[in-house]
Each structure stands twice: as C-alpha cells, then as structure tokens.
mmCIF file of C-alpha atoms in Angstrom:
data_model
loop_
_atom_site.group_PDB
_atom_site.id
_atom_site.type_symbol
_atom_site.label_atom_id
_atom_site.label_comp_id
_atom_site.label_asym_id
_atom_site.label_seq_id
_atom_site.Cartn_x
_atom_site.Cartn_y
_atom_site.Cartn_z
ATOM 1 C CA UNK B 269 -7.173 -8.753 -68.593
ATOM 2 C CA UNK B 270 -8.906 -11.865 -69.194
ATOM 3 C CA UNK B 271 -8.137 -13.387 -65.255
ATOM 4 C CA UNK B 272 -8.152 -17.066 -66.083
ATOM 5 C CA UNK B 273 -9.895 -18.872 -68.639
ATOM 6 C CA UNK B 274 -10.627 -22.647 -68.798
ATOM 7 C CA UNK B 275 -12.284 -24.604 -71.704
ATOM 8 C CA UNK B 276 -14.266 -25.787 -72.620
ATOM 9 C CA UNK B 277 -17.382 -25.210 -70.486
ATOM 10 C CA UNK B 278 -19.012 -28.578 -70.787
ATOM 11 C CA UNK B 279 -17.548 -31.953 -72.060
ATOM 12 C CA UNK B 280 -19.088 -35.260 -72.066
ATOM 13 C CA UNK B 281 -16.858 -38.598 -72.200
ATOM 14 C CA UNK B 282 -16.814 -41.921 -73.042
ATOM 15 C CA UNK B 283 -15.447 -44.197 -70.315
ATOM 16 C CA UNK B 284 -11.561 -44.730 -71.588
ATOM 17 C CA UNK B 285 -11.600 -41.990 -73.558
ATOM 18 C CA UNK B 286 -8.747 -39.424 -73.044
ATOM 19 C CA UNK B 287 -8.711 -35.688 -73.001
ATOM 20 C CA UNK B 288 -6.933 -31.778 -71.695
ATOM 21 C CA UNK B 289 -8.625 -29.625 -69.596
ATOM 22 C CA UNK B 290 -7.183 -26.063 -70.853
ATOM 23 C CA UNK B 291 -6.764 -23.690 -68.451
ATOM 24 C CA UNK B 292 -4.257 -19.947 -68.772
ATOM 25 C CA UNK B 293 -3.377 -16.759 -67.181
ATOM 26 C CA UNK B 294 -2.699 -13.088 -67.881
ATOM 27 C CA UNK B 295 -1.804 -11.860 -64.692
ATOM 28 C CA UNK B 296 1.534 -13.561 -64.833
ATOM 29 C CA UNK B 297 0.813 -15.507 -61.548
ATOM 30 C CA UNK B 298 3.957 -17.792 -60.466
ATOM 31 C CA UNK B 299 1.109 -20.401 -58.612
ATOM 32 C CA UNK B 300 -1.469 -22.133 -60.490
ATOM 33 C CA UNK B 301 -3.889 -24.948 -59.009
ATOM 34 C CA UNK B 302 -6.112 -27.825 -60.423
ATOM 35 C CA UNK B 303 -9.335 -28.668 -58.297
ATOM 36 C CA UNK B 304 -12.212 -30.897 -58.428
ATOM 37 C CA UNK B 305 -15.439 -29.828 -57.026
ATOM 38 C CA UNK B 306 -17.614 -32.610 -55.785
ATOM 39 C CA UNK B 307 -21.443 -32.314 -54.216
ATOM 40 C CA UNK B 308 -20.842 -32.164 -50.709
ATOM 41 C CA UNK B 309 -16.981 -32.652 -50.576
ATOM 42 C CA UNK B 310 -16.010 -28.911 -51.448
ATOM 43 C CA UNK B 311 -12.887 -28.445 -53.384
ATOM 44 C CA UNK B 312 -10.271 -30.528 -53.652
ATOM 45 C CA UNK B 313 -6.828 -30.102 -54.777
ATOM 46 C CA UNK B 314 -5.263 -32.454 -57.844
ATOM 47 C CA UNK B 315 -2.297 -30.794 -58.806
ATOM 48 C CA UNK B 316 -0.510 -27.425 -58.491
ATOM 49 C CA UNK B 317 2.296 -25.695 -59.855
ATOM 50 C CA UNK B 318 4.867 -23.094 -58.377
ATOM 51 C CA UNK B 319 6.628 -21.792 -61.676
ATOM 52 C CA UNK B 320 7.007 -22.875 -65.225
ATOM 53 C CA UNK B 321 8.739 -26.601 -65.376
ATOM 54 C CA UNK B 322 7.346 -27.225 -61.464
ATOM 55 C CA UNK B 323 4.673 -29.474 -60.843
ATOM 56 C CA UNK B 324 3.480 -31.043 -58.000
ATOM 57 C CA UNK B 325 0.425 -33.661 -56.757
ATOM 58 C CA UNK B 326 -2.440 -32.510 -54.532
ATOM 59 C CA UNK B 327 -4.799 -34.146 -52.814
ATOM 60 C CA UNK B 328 -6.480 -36.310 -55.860
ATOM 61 C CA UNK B 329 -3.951 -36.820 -58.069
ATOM 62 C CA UNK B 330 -4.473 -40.390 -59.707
ATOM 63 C CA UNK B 331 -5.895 -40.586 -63.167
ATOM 64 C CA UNK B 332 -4.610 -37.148 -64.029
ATOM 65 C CA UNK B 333 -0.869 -35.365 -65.759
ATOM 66 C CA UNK B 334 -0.401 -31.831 -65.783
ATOM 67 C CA UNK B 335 2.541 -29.933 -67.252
ATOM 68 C CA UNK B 336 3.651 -26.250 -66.987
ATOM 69 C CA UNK B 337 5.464 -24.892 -70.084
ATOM 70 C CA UNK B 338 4.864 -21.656 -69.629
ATOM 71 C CA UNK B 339 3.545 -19.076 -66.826
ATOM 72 C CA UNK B 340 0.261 -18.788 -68.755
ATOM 73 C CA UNK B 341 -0.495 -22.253 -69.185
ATOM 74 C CA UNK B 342 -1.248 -25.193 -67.193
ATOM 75 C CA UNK B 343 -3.261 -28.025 -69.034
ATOM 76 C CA UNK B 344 -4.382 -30.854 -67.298
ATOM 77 C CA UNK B 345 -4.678 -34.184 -68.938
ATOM 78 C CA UNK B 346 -7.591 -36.887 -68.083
ATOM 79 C CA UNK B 347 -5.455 -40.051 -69.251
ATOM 80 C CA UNK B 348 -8.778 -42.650 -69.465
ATOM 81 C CA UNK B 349 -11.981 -40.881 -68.234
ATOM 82 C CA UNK B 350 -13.657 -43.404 -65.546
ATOM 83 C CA UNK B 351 -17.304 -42.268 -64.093
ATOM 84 C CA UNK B 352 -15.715 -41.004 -60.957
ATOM 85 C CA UNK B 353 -14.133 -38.348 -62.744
ATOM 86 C CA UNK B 354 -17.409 -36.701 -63.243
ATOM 87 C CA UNK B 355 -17.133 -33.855 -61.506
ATOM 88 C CA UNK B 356 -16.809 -29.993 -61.953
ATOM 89 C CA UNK B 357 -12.796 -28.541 -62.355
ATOM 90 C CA UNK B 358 -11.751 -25.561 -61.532
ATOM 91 C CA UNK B 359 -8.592 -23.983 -62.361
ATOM 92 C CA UNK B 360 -6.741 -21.289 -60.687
ATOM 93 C CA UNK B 361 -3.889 -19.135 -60.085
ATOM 94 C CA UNK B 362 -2.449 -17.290 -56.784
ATOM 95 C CA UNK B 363 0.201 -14.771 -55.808
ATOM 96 C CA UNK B 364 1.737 -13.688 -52.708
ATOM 97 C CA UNK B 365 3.217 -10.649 -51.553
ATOM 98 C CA UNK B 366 4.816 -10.118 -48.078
ATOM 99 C CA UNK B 367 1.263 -8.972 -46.885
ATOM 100 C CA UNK B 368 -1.535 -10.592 -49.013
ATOM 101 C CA UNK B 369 -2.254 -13.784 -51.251
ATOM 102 C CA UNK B 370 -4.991 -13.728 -53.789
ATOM 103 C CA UNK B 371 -6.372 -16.403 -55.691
ATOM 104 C CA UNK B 372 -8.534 -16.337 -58.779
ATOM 105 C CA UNK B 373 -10.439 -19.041 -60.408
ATOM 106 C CA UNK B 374 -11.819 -19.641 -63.502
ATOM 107 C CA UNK B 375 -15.351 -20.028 -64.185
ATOM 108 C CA UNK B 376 -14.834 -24.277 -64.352
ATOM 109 C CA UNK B 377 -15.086 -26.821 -67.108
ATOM 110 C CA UNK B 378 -18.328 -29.416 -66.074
ATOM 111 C CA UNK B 379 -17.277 -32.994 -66.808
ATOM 112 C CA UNK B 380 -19.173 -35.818 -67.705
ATOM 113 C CA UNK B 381 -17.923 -39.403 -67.718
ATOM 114 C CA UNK B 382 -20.648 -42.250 -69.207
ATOM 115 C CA UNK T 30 -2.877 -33.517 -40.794
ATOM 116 C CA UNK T 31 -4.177 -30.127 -42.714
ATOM 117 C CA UNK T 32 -7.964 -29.975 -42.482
ATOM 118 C CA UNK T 33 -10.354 -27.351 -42.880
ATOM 119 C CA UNK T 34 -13.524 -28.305 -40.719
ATOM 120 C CA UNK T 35 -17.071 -25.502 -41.570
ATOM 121 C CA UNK T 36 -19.231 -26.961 -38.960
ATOM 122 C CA UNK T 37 -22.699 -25.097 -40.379
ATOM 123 C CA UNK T 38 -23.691 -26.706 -43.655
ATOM 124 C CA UNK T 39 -26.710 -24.282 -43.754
ATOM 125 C CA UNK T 40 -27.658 -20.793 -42.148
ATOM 126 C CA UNK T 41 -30.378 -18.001 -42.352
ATOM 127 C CA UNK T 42 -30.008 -14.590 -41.746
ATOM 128 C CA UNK T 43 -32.311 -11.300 -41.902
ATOM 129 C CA UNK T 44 -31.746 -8.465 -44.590
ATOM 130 C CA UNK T 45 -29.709 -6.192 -43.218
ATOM 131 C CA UNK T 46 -28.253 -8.671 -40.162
ATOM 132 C CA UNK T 47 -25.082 -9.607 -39.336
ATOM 133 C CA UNK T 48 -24.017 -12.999 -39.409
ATOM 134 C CA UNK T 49 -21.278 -15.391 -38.532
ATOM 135 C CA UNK T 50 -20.021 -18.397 -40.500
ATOM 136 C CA UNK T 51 -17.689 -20.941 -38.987
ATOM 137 C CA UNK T 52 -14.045 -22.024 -39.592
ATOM 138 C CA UNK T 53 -11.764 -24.015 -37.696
ATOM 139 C CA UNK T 54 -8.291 -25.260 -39.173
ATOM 140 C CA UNK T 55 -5.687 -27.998 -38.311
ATOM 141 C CA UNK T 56 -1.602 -27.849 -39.258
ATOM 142 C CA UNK T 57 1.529 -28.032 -37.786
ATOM 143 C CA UNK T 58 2.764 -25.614 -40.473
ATOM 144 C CA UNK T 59 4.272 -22.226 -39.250
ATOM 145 C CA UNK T 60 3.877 -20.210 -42.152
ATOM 146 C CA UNK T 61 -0.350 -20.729 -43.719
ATOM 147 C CA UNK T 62 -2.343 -18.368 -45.255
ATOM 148 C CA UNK T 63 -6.587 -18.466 -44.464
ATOM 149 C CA UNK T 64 -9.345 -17.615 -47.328
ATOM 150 C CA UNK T 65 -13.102 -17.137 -47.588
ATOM 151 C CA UNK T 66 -14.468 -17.917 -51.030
ATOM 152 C CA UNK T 67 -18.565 -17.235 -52.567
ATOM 153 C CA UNK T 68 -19.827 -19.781 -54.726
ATOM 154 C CA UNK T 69 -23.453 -17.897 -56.231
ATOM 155 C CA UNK T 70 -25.809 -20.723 -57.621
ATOM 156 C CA UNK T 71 -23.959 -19.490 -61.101
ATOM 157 C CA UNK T 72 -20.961 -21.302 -60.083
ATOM 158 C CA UNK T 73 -18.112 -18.945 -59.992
ATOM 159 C CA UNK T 74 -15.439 -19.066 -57.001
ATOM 160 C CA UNK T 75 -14.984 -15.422 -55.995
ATOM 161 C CA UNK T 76 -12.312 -14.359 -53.542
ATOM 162 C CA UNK T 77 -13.413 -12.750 -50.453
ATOM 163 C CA UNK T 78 -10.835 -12.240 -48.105
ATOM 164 C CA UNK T 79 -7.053 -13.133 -46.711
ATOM 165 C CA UNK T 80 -5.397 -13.654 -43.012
ATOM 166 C CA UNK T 81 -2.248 -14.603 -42.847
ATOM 167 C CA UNK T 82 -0.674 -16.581 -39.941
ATOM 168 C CA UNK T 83 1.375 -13.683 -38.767
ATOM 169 C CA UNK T 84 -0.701 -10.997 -39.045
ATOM 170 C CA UNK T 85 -1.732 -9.742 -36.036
ATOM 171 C CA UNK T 86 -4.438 -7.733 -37.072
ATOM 172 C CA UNK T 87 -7.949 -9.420 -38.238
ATOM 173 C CA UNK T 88 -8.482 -9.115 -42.173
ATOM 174 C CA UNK T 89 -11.034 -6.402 -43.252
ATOM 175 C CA UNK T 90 -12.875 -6.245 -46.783
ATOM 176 C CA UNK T 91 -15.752 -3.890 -47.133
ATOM 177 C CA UNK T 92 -19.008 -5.456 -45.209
ATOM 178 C CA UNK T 93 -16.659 -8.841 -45.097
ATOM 179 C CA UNK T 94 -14.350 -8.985 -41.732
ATOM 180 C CA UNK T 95 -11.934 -12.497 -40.564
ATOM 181 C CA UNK T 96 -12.542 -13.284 -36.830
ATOM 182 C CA UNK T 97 -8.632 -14.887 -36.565
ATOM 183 C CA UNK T 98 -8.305 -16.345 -33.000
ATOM 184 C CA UNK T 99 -5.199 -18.477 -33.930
ATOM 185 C CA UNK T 100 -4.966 -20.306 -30.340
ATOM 186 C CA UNK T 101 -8.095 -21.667 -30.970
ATOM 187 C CA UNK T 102 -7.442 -22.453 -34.878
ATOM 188 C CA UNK T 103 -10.385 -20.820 -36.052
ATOM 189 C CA UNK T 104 -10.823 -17.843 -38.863
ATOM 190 C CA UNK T 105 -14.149 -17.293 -38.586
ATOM 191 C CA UNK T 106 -16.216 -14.836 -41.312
ATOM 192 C CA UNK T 107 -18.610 -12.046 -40.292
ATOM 193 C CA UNK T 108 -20.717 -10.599 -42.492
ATOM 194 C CA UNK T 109 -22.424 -7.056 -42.354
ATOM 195 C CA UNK T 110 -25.247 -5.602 -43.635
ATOM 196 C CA UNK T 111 -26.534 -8.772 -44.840
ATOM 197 C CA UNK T 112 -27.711 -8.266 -48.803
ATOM 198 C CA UNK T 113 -29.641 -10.607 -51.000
ATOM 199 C CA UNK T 114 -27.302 -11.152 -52.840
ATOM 200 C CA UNK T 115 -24.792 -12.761 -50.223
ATOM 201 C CA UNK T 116 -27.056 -15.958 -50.801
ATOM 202 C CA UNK T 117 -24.439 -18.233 -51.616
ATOM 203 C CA UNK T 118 -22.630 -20.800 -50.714
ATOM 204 C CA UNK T 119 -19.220 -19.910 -48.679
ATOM 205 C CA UNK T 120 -15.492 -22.362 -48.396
ATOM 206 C CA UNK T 121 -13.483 -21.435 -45.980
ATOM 207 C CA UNK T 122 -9.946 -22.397 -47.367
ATOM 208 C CA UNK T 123 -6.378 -23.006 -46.016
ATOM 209 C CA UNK T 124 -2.715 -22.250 -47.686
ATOM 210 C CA UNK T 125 -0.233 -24.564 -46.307
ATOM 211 C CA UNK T 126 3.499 -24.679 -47.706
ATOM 212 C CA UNK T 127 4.172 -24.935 -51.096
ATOM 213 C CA UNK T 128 1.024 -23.652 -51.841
ATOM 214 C CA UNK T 129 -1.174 -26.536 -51.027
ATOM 215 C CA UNK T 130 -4.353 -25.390 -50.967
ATOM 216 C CA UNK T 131 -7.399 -27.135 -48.369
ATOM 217 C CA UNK T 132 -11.032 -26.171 -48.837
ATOM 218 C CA UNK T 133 -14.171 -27.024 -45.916
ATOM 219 C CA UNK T 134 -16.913 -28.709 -47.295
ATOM 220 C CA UNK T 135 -18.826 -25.000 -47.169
ATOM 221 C CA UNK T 136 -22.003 -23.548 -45.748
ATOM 222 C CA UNK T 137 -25.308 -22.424 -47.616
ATOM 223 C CA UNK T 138 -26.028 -18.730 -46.370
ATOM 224 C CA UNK T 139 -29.857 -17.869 -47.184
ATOM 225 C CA UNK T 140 -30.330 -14.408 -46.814
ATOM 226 C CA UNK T 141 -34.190 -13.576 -45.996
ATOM 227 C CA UNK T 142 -35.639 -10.265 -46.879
#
C-alpha cells in the first residue's frame, strides 16, 4: 500500500494563476481531509469529505474547490493563487471503527505564491 | 466553539525521562474523538495515538500513553523512555462531528542526551 500520496512536492505560482493539488488513497478510507499548515498556527482544516460525491468546508475554505469522484481521490483546486496561500498542504484520510479512528497524512505539497 | 488550546510551545526533557505535554479541548459535542500527532523536522504528520469520548479507559501506544481527564477537558500526552528521536514537534488534535478535524498550535519537544 502506498497510504496517501499528494503531488507534487513543491510548486511555485504566479499570483492569479490557477492550479490542483492531487492527493489519493489505497486504503479505501470513507473520510478524507484538506489542511493548511501555517508557521505558528498548526493545522488547519479547508475542506473534508465523508464519501464519494460529499464535500464539505472546514475551517479555511475561501479561495479553494474540492471534489470527490471517487474513494481514492480528492483533488483540491487553488482557483487564483494570492500570496496568502503560501503555505504547506497536507492531505489526509481517516476511518473509524466502533473503538478507534486513525488518520494518515501524506507527506504535503509546499506552496509558493509570488 | 471547538478549540484545541497546547499551552507549552517548547519543552526539554532528559534521555531516558518521562515527560508530559499539554492538551486542553473545548466542544459542546457529545460524540469527539482526541489525537496526538509527530511532526520530525522532515515534515511528515505521523499518528500517535486515539481517545475517544466514551472510552473510559486512557489510550495506550507503546512508550506513548493519553492522560484523558474529560471533566477537566484535557487529553494530555506522556511520554516514556524519552529517545532522541522523539525531538519533534507534537499537535494535539480534536474530531468533532462530521469529521471536522481541530489541531493546537503544537509544542517543540527537545530531547537532551
């Protein structure tokens, strides 16, 4: 099993510019998360997702889309890169059973917005 | 509100010591789930350990225990044995419903040989 993979590692943007933060699971996970990790601020939640075709907004949600298609996948979509979207994003997915939740991230994508 | 409040942004412990780091939690939610995450310099999050709301026992995982004291809101984590490599930095975290997920601002552990 891969666990959950994000790309790319590194991207640098142009202010306006748009782009899609990849981000997909093996492990079949119904929950998947978005998060931005600030200095300082710890991690904080933009959107997440309970099942294919369910979507929901965090804590941070303006200035990005996400869609779920599929249990693997869950993109999420910068629509016009401003500077204060620099930030590292981490991607991850959870389940629960009646006696334990687990969450798993994936190793981040570090953003740059000029 | 849902918060997640780590009160300790940095803290040193001795090789082999024990140490405490801080948690304390606010929502009205019944039903919440608590984490500890380790973010090494290298940048990964890596899952530590669970407590969930209704369980009435405190969360064990290897050298890592949860202190849960739910009257008081707070989900501390204890540490055993301290190693090098603990030196990290550690989120405590909180599950709400609909899996909404709440992270503390973290502490720097420094683990000195």
């Amino acid at each position: 099993n891969a666990g959950v993979t994000q790309t790319p590692k590194f991207q640098v943007l142009k202010t306006g510019q748009s782009m899609t933060l990849q981000c997909a699971q093996d492990m079949n996970h119904e929950y998947m998360s978005w998060y931005r990790q600030d200095p300082g601020m710890g991690l904080r939640l933009i959107h997440y997702s309970v099942g294919a075709g369910i979507t929901d907004q965090g804590e941070v949600p303006n200035g990005y889309n996400v869609s779920r298609s599929t249990t693997e996948d869950f993109p999420l979509r910068l629509l016009s890169a401003a500077p204060s979207q620099t930030s590292v994003y981490f991607c991850a997915s959870s389940y629960l059973t009646p006696t334990k939740e687990t969450q798993y991230f994936g190793p981040g994508t570090r953003l740059l917005v000029l | 509100a849902q918060k997640i409040t780590q009160t300790q942004p940095g803290m040193f412990v001795q090789e082999k010591e024990a140490v405490t780091l801080d948690c304390t939690y606010d929502t009205s939610d019944p039903s919440y789930g608590l984490f500890w995450y380790k973010q090494p310099s290298s940048g990964e999050m890596i899952f530590l350990i669970y407590q969930g709301s209704y369980d009435q026992q405190n969360a064990t995982e290897g050298r890592y225990s949860l202190n849960f004291q739910k009257a008081r809101k707070s989900a501390n984590l204890v540490i055993s044995a301290s190693q090098l490599g603990d030196s990290a930095m550690y989120f405590c975290a909180m599950r709400v419903t609909g899996n909404q997920f709440y992270f503390g601002t973290g502490t720097s552990l420094t683990v000195i040989p």
